[in-house]
């Protein structure tokens, strides 16, 4: 089942959004439930705190006599990082960039410009997509690390510093764990390809067994590949 | 001994006082068990105190009762609770004097003296006395604004509590009841005491107004400094904008070598400019820190956004100890975020100012593009910045007045600092 929660104080816009969602109901194999609110109230707060099912929140940013859409998004993310948030807004691009990253907002849609088409497109993408919110978490001495598994490219052992280095799509982290300990925190898509390296097989384009390197989708070359692990790697390829 | 309707009427008059206290503290009444209990208990204490013959004990007890109501039910800090209670008590006294005077003018003097024997009428008058300040605050916006101004002024004063308690004691030592009950010789004493109180208040006002003037001068300097920083940033923005267009014009007509050279210059001078206009939501005194750090870093692609969810920012700004700690923490958070954020148009720095019942919560988010050692992060000496000592984050973590949490999520760095109110 998928749940849509509309938080919009303008009745006309609320009806408009509801109509768009209703058009989808009949195309989907799963059950769809829609809830409408003018602003944050006790019922919505309870729903956010229990977060027991897949939800798409469609929030207006400016709400009369209520906490703003941003504050509601902040509350949602205190309990739930799996649900999708779509903002209906009139704000500018800079506002969008920061809030998109901070609250993992799926989209910002302008209220008075192409709302129907954009929202329809977004709902289709959300409903069709495979949610992969599995995370790797690590508690350092003073900081916590949270990485979506789908963003991790590969992990290797730095012999000099005696640490594991995690390379993601955007950053690099070093943690005080062995590769064996790290592998226990990952899922099946991660395979050992060298005694000092684990790779995310979803990101691999080619295993070059001649030159002992792996080529990833973004062009990165990983120079850790051992024949010892060939059988295991090719088993699921 | 009063009967039940009279007790009820007294309770009503007390509730009116409590509602006025809510109005003065700009709080919406929350009806829960604790608040109801506090109101009932304080009503009982108020009732017992009002029948005490000793004027000093009576007045102090009533003032303390008001302070408790504002502190617990309206959830204000102790100083503001005292100021609001003092103002309300003063309004009640003035209301009582005025209404008693009106009643005495319109009533037959014999009947006025006999009023003491009619408790029901006395209670009705006490309801009027309680109602008058409330009605005045609700009906007259100007009056409400003046009272707000007085509350804010007295709340910022360092000497007010001491001066007011001293004056209170002196005044109560010689209340109107003493004037009625003692002989003429003591009226000279009364005059001396009242004169003394007037002198103390005048001195207090002079000192406070002078201190206010000095603070205004400092604020003006701060304002000018902020404006100068803004001017520097805006001038630089315009300069970069113009250079960018001029270079693009040359690019379109230049030969191959010229085009290569221009493209190198464009990369070197980083001609895109970010946006930091949202900083106006940050308390004014902190804005200067941010402008200064942006200019020092020379990172002109930064986009800084702020969400301020703190409803009563006055409470933070008037509490100088809390404000200093908050400014320091936010300054360090900005310092780290500005250094770590990449110098490109996709960078972001986002500050959230929030609060719950007993804490202020400051959250800073920024993206980064450097390698981070999770186990050394936050330790003294660990830094990603050149020529820096790695002190800032460590200070936030080690400071016992702050509760600091750091979370790295993909390429987003989040620091959450909580400060007890």
XYZ file of C-alpha atoms in Angstrom:
658
model
C 0.000 0.000 0.000
C 1.144 3.548 -0.661
C -0.073 6.527 1.275
C -0.294 10.107 -0.011
C -0.452 12.929 2.529
C -1.406 16.372 1.212
C -0.713 19.336 3.483
C -2.074 22.481 1.806
C -4.156 25.272 3.335
C -5.719 26.394 0.027
C -8.772 24.245 -0.698
C -8.588 24.749 -4.458
C -4.968 23.509 -4.637
C -5.719 20.644 -2.284
C -8.507 19.468 -4.597
C -6.239 19.854 -7.609
C -3.550 17.654 -6.042
C -6.147 15.135 -4.905
C -7.502 14.847 -8.457
C -4.010 14.134 -9.814
C -3.482 11.365 -7.243
C -6.929 9.880 -7.872
C -6.085 9.501 -11.585
C -3.225 7.212 -10.527
C -5.210 5.064 -8.148
C -6.758 3.000 -10.910
C -3.467 2.406 -12.724
C -1.686 0.944 -9.717
C -1.706 -2.656 -8.525
C -1.200 -1.580 -4.914
C -3.746 0.066 -2.665
C -3.617 3.860 -2.429
C -4.872 5.946 0.484
C -4.952 9.742 0.497
C -5.077 12.035 3.509
C -5.625 15.787 3.405
C -4.689 18.400 5.990
C -4.780 22.184 6.118
C -1.766 22.234 8.391
C 0.026 20.320 11.118
C -2.429 18.871 13.624
C -2.367 16.060 16.187
C -3.506 13.419 13.699
C -0.781 14.293 11.182
C 1.803 14.449 13.969
C 0.841 10.959 15.079
C 1.046 9.685 11.510
C 4.532 11.148 11.104
C 5.747 9.681 14.396
C 4.417 6.170 13.720
C 5.658 6.099 10.040
C 4.592 2.504 9.574
C 4.124 2.524 5.791
C 5.471 3.943 2.591
C 4.303 7.552 2.341
C 4.554 10.402 -0.117
C 4.171 13.806 1.554
C 3.084 16.681 -0.670
C 3.673 19.840 1.357
C 2.934 23.469 0.708
C 5.720 25.529 2.217
C 3.670 28.469 3.483
C 0.757 27.308 5.625
C -1.621 29.617 7.442
C -2.103 29.151 11.210
C 0.271 26.212 11.241
C 3.933 25.282 11.246
C 5.452 25.748 7.793
C 6.058 22.946 5.306
C 9.766 23.158 6.143
C 9.101 22.547 9.826
C 6.854 19.616 8.944
C 9.598 18.196 6.694
C 12.062 18.588 9.551
C 9.697 16.654 11.831
C 9.211 13.918 9.210
C 12.969 13.437 8.881
C 13.368 13.053 12.635
C 11.492 9.755 12.373
C 11.477 8.693 8.756
C 14.030 8.884 5.931
C 12.198 6.383 3.708
C 9.203 8.526 2.794
C 9.306 10.911 -0.135
C 8.688 14.636 0.241
C 7.508 16.928 -2.535
C 7.356 20.661 -1.843
C 4.887 22.972 -3.547
C 6.595 26.349 -3.534
C 7.292 29.773 -4.981
C 10.856 29.985 -3.697
C 14.036 30.350 -5.702
C 16.709 27.881 -6.766
C 19.066 28.578 -3.875
C 16.344 27.743 -1.357
C 15.761 24.545 -3.325
C 19.409 23.408 -3.324
C 19.865 23.631 0.438
C 16.514 22.146 1.414
C 16.674 19.387 -1.205
C 19.877 18.121 0.380
C 19.039 18.752 4.019
C 15.621 17.063 3.962
C 16.184 14.731 0.959
C 13.309 16.337 -0.889
C 12.238 14.494 -4.018
C 11.127 17.592 -5.898
C 10.140 21.236 -5.685
C 7.163 22.112 -7.838
C 6.016 25.632 -8.588
C 2.435 26.175 -7.561
C 1.302 28.264 -10.476
C 3.418 26.784 -13.220
C 2.804 23.330 -14.632
C 1.809 21.760 -11.308
C -0.323 19.032 -12.926
C 2.333 17.706 -15.281
C 5.220 17.916 -12.803
C 3.323 16.233 -9.985
C 2.026 13.482 -12.286
C 5.561 12.801 -13.501
C 6.928 12.728 -9.945
C 4.267 10.350 -8.665
C 4.933 7.994 -11.557
C 8.676 7.956 -10.804
C 8.115 7.421 -7.063
C 5.629 4.622 -7.548
C 7.801 2.842 -10.133
C 11.155 3.214 -8.458
C 12.840 0.645 -6.297
C 13.468 2.125 -2.945
C 16.986 1.428 -1.864
C 17.430 3.099 1.474
C 19.734 0.509 2.977
C 22.496 2.184 4.935
C 25.953 1.567 6.232
C 26.328 3.177 9.645
C 29.413 3.668 11.752
C 29.890 5.416 15.069
C 33.216 7.217 15.284
C 34.506 8.739 18.486
C 32.819 12.094 17.939
C 30.800 11.660 14.757
C 28.391 9.209 13.165
C 28.639 8.113 9.550
C 25.566 7.179 7.496
C 26.005 6.087 3.896
C 23.374 4.776 1.507
C 24.740 1.479 0.194
C 23.955 2.460 -3.375
C 26.386 5.400 -3.102
C 29.391 3.304 -2.009
C 31.717 2.463 -4.904
C 34.401 0.424 -3.193
C 36.244 -0.011 0.079
C 39.942 -0.739 0.404
C 42.498 -1.134 3.124
C 45.141 1.541 3.516
C 48.189 -0.397 4.708
C 50.110 2.655 5.894
C 47.400 4.155 8.109
C 45.880 0.735 8.796
C 42.405 1.976 8.137
C 39.598 1.121 5.771
C 38.902 3.790 3.167
C 35.347 4.038 1.860
C 34.967 5.688 -1.539
C 31.490 6.913 -2.394
C 30.119 8.759 -5.425
C 30.946 12.084 -3.814
C 33.295 11.626 -0.830
C 35.984 9.592 0.871
C 35.951 8.420 4.485
C 38.447 6.491 6.600
C 37.163 4.290 9.411
C 38.802 2.123 12.011
C 37.293 -1.218 10.935
C 38.648 -4.303 9.178
C 37.272 -5.250 5.765
C 35.737 -8.337 7.319
C 33.840 -6.225 9.875
C 32.693 -3.862 7.147
C 31.487 -6.671 4.903
C 29.192 -7.887 7.683
C 27.477 -4.510 7.611
C 26.923 -4.571 3.834
C 24.641 -6.644 1.627
C 25.159 -9.164 -1.180
C 25.924 -6.638 -3.866
C 29.309 -6.017 -2.213
C 31.937 -8.591 -3.061
C 35.507 -9.124 -2.027
C 37.669 -8.785 -5.170
C 41.066 -8.603 -3.458
C 42.224 -9.250 0.099
C 42.367 -5.465 0.467
C 39.260 -4.469 -1.446
C 35.477 -4.859 -1.527
C 33.574 -3.498 -4.514
C 29.925 -2.630 -5.150
C 29.159 -4.918 -8.074
C 26.183 -2.728 -9.128
C 28.674 -0.030 -10.103
C 31.028 -2.283 -12.077
C 31.194 -2.106 -15.874
C 34.124 -4.445 -16.455
C 36.505 -6.754 -14.630
C 39.852 -6.580 -16.400
C 41.454 -9.891 -15.379
C 44.453 -9.240 -17.613
C 45.519 -5.984 -15.991
C 43.966 -6.815 -12.615
C 41.730 -3.787 -12.451
C 38.037 -2.992 -12.240
C 36.375 -0.267 -14.277
C 33.370 1.398 -12.704
C 30.409 3.129 -14.375
C 31.776 6.609 -13.576
C 35.123 5.770 -15.195
C 37.032 5.157 -11.966
C 39.650 2.418 -12.188
C 40.124 0.274 -9.085
C 43.541 -1.389 -9.070
C 42.595 -4.140 -6.687
C 41.613 -7.364 -8.420
C 42.824 -10.841 -7.579
C 42.271 -14.106 -9.498
C 41.718 -15.800 -6.182
C 38.269 -14.190 -6.041
C 37.355 -14.695 -9.707
C 35.083 -17.633 -9.135
C 33.054 -15.813 -6.486
C 32.800 -12.641 -8.556
C 31.760 -14.418 -11.750
C 29.268 -16.626 -9.933
C 26.612 -13.906 -9.752
C 27.749 -11.757 -12.696
C -16.037 34.133 56.949
C -16.917 34.182 53.245
C -19.602 32.052 51.615
C -19.199 29.912 48.491
C -20.318 32.497 45.876
C -17.857 34.967 47.386
C -15.008 32.450 47.153
C -15.962 31.821 43.532
C -15.947 35.535 42.778
C -12.529 35.878 44.405
C -11.299 33.004 42.258
C -12.686 34.735 39.175
C -10.850 37.922 40.072
C -7.629 35.887 40.458
C -8.171 34.185 37.100
C -8.495 37.637 35.512
C -5.089 38.531 36.988
C -3.613 35.284 35.608
C -5.054 36.041 32.150
C -3.492 39.503 32.312
C -0.150 37.894 33.157
C -0.529 35.677 30.074
C -1.252 38.758 28.009
C 1.823 40.602 29.319
C 4.084 37.599 28.735
C 2.712 37.097 25.198
C 1.865 33.459 25.893
C -1.168 31.408 24.915
C -2.723 29.623 27.891
C -2.068 25.875 27.941
C -4.681 23.938 29.892
C -3.062 20.929 31.473
C -3.065 19.353 34.929
C 0.137 21.000 36.169
C -0.971 24.498 35.139
C -4.392 24.022 36.757
C -2.752 22.846 39.989
C -0.332 25.786 39.994
C -3.194 28.258 39.532
C -5.271 26.676 42.326
C -2.367 26.514 44.792
C -1.239 30.059 44.044
C -4.843 31.274 44.408
C -5.003 29.758 47.892
C -1.687 31.373 48.875
C -2.810 34.679 47.320
C -6.080 34.528 49.235
C -4.378 33.834 52.587
C -1.768 36.554 51.965
C -4.358 39.186 51.065
C -5.890 38.862 54.521
C -2.529 39.310 56.281
C -2.262 42.546 58.238
C 1.428 43.042 57.568
C 1.641 45.051 54.354
C 5.209 43.970 53.564
C 4.497 40.254 53.884
C 1.254 40.616 51.946
C 2.821 42.468 49.025
C 5.875 40.241 48.788
C 3.816 37.069 48.928
C 1.497 38.296 46.199
C 4.464 39.304 44.036
C 6.090 35.891 44.533
C 2.782 34.211 43.610
C 2.669 36.185 40.348
C 6.317 35.312 39.610
C 5.568 31.610 40.112
C 2.589 31.763 37.758
C 4.598 33.479 35.014
C 7.638 31.217 35.498
C 5.786 27.893 35.611
C 2.617 28.418 33.591
C 3.881 30.970 31.033
C 7.337 29.316 30.948
C 9.413 32.489 31.096
C 12.853 32.871 32.669
C 13.042 34.143 36.260
C 14.078 37.713 35.422
C 11.331 38.261 32.866
C 8.830 36.625 35.254
C 9.788 39.133 37.942
C 9.538 42.123 35.585
C 6.107 41.058 34.277
C 4.836 40.375 37.813
C 6.135 43.730 39.031
C 4.388 45.557 36.189
C 1.138 43.677 36.790
C 1.301 44.363 40.523
C 1.935 48.045 39.850
C -1.020 48.154 37.449
C -3.229 46.488 40.074
C -2.170 49.037 42.726
C -2.829 51.950 40.359
C -6.152 50.419 39.351
C -7.081 49.969 43.010
C -6.204 53.583 43.841
C -8.192 54.867 40.863
C -11.266 52.721 41.423
C -11.290 53.341 45.189
C -11.053 57.060 44.486
C -13.962 56.879 42.004
C -16.085 54.887 44.436
C -15.293 57.300 47.265
C -16.231 60.307 45.083
C -19.591 58.889 44.035
C -20.538 57.300 47.346
C -21.783 58.993 50.480
C -18.766 59.230 52.909
C -20.676 57.360 55.624
C -21.531 54.550 53.260
C -17.969 54.441 51.944
C -16.612 53.794 55.454
C -19.227 51.056 55.981
C -18.053 49.336 52.773
C -15.615 47.332 54.885
C -18.559 45.392 56.305
C -19.896 44.344 52.911
C -17.495 41.677 51.727
C -19.587 40.901 48.621
C -19.292 44.486 47.385
C -15.612 44.570 48.230
C -15.084 41.425 46.161
C -16.962 42.966 43.225
C -14.687 45.984 43.449
C -11.660 43.668 43.513
C -12.923 42.051 40.287
C -13.123 45.513 38.733
C -9.622 46.294 39.987
C -8.280 43.112 38.348
C -10.284 43.677 35.160
C -9.244 47.281 34.558
C -5.598 46.622 33.524
C -6.670 43.699 31.328
C -9.317 45.736 29.523
C -6.878 48.594 29.039
C -4.281 46.253 27.500
C -6.826 44.655 25.185
C -8.687 47.795 24.112
C -5.795 50.233 23.775
C -3.010 48.997 21.463
C -0.964 52.096 22.314
C -1.135 51.348 26.021
C -0.184 47.709 25.390
C 2.765 48.855 23.265
C 3.977 51.237 25.997
C 3.762 48.476 28.623
C 5.640 46.072 26.287
C 8.318 48.704 25.839
C 8.634 49.134 29.615
C 8.858 45.353 30.134
C 11.589 45.011 27.465
C 13.486 47.985 28.880
C 13.358 46.710 32.464
C 14.188 43.161 31.354
C 17.446 44.401 29.840
C 18.348 46.372 32.951
C 20.942 44.841 35.249
C 20.028 46.851 38.358
C 16.260 46.757 38.091
C 15.604 43.802 40.390
C 17.720 45.227 43.210
C 16.331 48.760 42.860
C 12.726 47.585 42.683
C 12.993 45.327 45.732
C 14.663 48.090 47.750
C 12.001 50.601 46.732
C 9.300 48.082 47.454
C 10.541 47.593 50.987
C 10.806 51.323 51.614
C 7.361 52.009 50.215
C 5.719 49.199 52.098
C 7.323 50.370 55.336
C 5.108 53.367 54.892
C 1.847 52.387 53.115
C -1.317 54.380 53.053
C -2.675 52.300 55.906
C 0.110 53.612 58.128
C -0.815 57.124 57.124
C -4.335 56.507 58.371
C -3.345 54.784 61.576
C -0.421 56.858 62.878
C -0.216 60.485 64.011
C 0.857 63.578 62.113
C 4.511 63.590 63.248
C 5.248 60.561 61.082
C 4.103 62.296 57.944
C 7.521 63.951 57.817
C 9.049 60.478 57.840
C 6.662 59.533 55.039
C 7.824 62.485 53.012
C 11.512 61.578 53.514
C 10.935 57.952 52.532
C 8.969 58.850 49.404
C 11.623 61.424 48.457
C 14.349 58.810 48.947
C 12.510 56.379 46.686
C 12.056 59.072 44.047
C 15.790 59.916 44.178
C 16.762 56.220 43.884
C 14.494 55.792 40.845
C 15.767 58.933 39.178
C 19.394 57.796 39.657
C 18.460 54.377 38.343
C 16.813 55.901 35.252
C 19.815 58.127 34.565
C 22.237 55.181 34.841
C 20.056 52.973 32.641
C 19.510 55.644 30.009
C 23.258 56.299 29.875
C 23.987 52.567 29.547
C 21.346 52.372 26.816
C 23.015 55.255 24.968
C 26.405 53.519 25.149
C 24.854 50.277 23.886
C 23.126 52.142 21.066
C 26.489 53.585 20.111
C 28.038 50.092 20.042
C 25.047 48.781 18.077
C 25.468 51.595 15.605
C 29.096 50.571 15.107
C 27.982 46.983 14.618
C 25.284 48.057 12.174
C 27.794 50.158 10.219
C 30.254 47.278 10.201
C 27.580 44.908 8.848
C 26.598 47.487 6.223
C 30.235 47.909 5.200
C 30.644 44.153 4.833
C 27.500 44.048 2.719
C 28.834 46.925 0.592
C 32.119 45.049 0.049
C 30.277 41.888 -0.950
C 27.841 43.712 -3.243
C 30.586 45.790 -4.888
C 32.576 42.635 -5.470
C 29.457 40.969 -6.906
C 28.918 43.807 -9.388
C 32.616 43.862 -10.264
C 32.643 40.116 -10.964
C 29.418 40.334 -12.936
C 30.877 43.059 -15.165
C 34.219 41.283 -15.601
C 32.409 38.073 -16.532
C 30.466 39.779 -19.294
C 33.489 41.660 -20.586
C 35.511 38.433 -20.728
C 32.647 36.672 -22.535
C 32.587 39.485 -25.085
C 36.347 39.080 -25.704
C 35.875 35.285 -25.887
C 33.421 35.657 -28.740
C 35.817 37.670 -30.954
C 39.240 36.441 -29.826
C 41.511 33.986 -31.678
C 42.272 30.503 -30.378
C 45.108 31.561 -28.062
C 43.068 34.444 -26.659
C 40.109 32.123 -26.002
C 42.329 29.689 -24.086
C 43.748 32.500 -21.990
C 40.299 33.955 -21.230
C 38.972 30.548 -20.159
C 41.900 30.187 -17.765
C 41.174 33.603 -16.275
C 37.502 32.711 -15.852
C 38.415 29.576 -13.940
C 41.004 31.369 -11.850
C 38.790 34.251 -10.825
C 35.771 32.104 -10.092
C 33.278 34.460 -11.530
C 30.031 32.979 -10.250
C 28.634 34.504 -7.070
C 26.578 32.717 -4.492
C 23.788 34.192 -2.394
C 23.948 34.999 1.308
C 20.896 37.243 1.589
C 19.133 34.852 3.965
C 21.463 35.829 6.797
C 18.972 38.522 7.867
C 17.076 35.770 9.728
C 20.043 35.251 12.072
C 20.145 37.438 15.242
C 21.691 40.750 14.233
C 24.837 40.524 16.304
C 25.768 37.210 14.654
C 25.424 38.487 11.094
C 28.746 40.305 11.257
C 30.586 37.057 12.040
C 29.139 35.438 8.945
C 29.944 38.319 6.593
C 33.474 38.481 7.947
C 34.041 34.755 7.443
C 32.681 34.797 3.883
C 35.004 37.634 2.930
C 38.012 36.028 4.669
C 37.454 32.732 2.910
C 37.210 34.379 -0.553
C 34.676 31.710 -1.436
C 32.216 33.644 -3.477
C 30.182 30.717 -4.774
C 28.745 29.972 -1.352
C 24.978 29.809 -0.957
C 23.963 30.360 2.641
C 20.351 29.792 3.678
C 18.775 30.049 7.116
C 15.569 28.700 8.664
C 14.736 30.426 11.933
C 12.038 28.569 13.897
C 12.711 30.297 17.222
C 9.490 32.106 18.141
C 10.788 34.382 20.874
C 14.286 35.361 19.753
C 14.154 38.227 22.305
C 14.660 35.708 25.079
C 17.955 34.616 23.533
C 19.100 38.120 22.650
C 18.421 39.595 26.099
C 20.156 36.812 28.003
C 23.752 37.907 27.439
C 25.361 34.732 28.833
C 23.324 32.426 26.560
C 23.732 34.791 23.629
C 27.533 34.773 23.948
C 27.678 30.985 24.011
C 25.239 30.737 21.083
C 27.214 33.297 19.031
C 30.447 31.456 19.712
C 28.959 28.091 18.721
C 27.339 29.447 15.549
C 30.553 31.291 14.660
C 32.566 28.052 14.905
C 29.920 26.139 12.934
C 30.019 28.752 10.167
C 33.797 28.791 10.173
C 33.925 25.030 9.602
C 31.092 25.024 7.061
C 32.600 27.842 4.983
C 35.989 26.138 4.922
C 34.571 22.719 4.066
C 31.978 23.722 1.453
C 33.244 23.397 -2.124
C 33.727 26.651 -4.019
C 31.210 25.958 -6.773
C 27.575 26.882 -7.483
C 26.340 23.528 -6.081
C 27.684 24.238 -2.617
C 25.264 24.948 0.191
C 25.417 25.941 3.817
C 22.136 25.730 5.666
C 21.566 26.849 9.246
C 18.480 25.907 11.271
C 17.723 27.831 14.466
C 15.149 25.967 16.490
C 14.009 25.453 20.052
C 12.050 23.118 22.253
C 10.741 23.694 25.787
C 14.099 23.749 27.555
C 16.753 24.013 24.821
C 17.880 26.005 21.826
C 18.880 23.797 18.899
C 21.285 24.962 16.180
C 21.885 22.718 13.172
C 24.379 23.439 10.431
C 24.380 21.501 7.158
C 26.958 21.822 4.422
C 28.353 19.709 1.630
C 32.049 18.966 1.412
C 34.563 17.463 -0.968
C 37.492 16.493 1.252
C 38.518 13.145 2.715
C 37.498 12.754 6.363
C 38.960 10.504 9.044
C 35.942 9.551 11.155
C 37.907 8.657 14.241
C 40.039 11.791 14.337
C 37.193 14.170 13.500
C 36.524 16.451 16.458
C 39.822 15.751 18.171
C 42.124 18.580 19.122
C 44.568 19.282 16.301
C 42.657 17.444 13.525
C 41.772 19.843 10.736
C 41.214 19.855 7.013
C 42.027 23.552 6.823
C 45.464 24.837 5.941
C 47.197 26.894 8.624
C 44.468 26.161 11.181
C 44.822 24.407 14.528
C 41.822 22.089 14.625
C 40.286 23.678 17.709
C 36.763 24.698 16.703
C 34.891 21.375 16.558
C 36.808 20.089 19.562
C 35.670 23.136 21.528
C 32.031 22.430 20.656
C 32.364 18.791 21.706
C 34.255 19.434 24.946
C 32.144 22.407 26.085
C 29.935 21.137 28.920
C 27.324 23.821 28.301
C 26.691 22.387 24.840
C 25.397 19.035 23.656
C 27.036 18.463 20.253
C 26.328 15.778 17.693
C 28.004 15.331 14.301
C 26.546 13.233 11.491
C 28.091 12.684 8.074
C 25.639 11.469 5.468
C 27.115 10.867 2.031
C 28.669 14.256 1.237
C 26.644 16.196 3.769
C 28.129 17.327 7.061
C 25.688 18.078 9.877
C 26.547 19.561 13.245
C 23.780 19.807 15.816
C 24.424 21.892 18.931
C 21.947 22.070 21.809
C 22.066 24.776 24.452
C 19.968 24.635 27.619
C 17.768 27.690 28.158
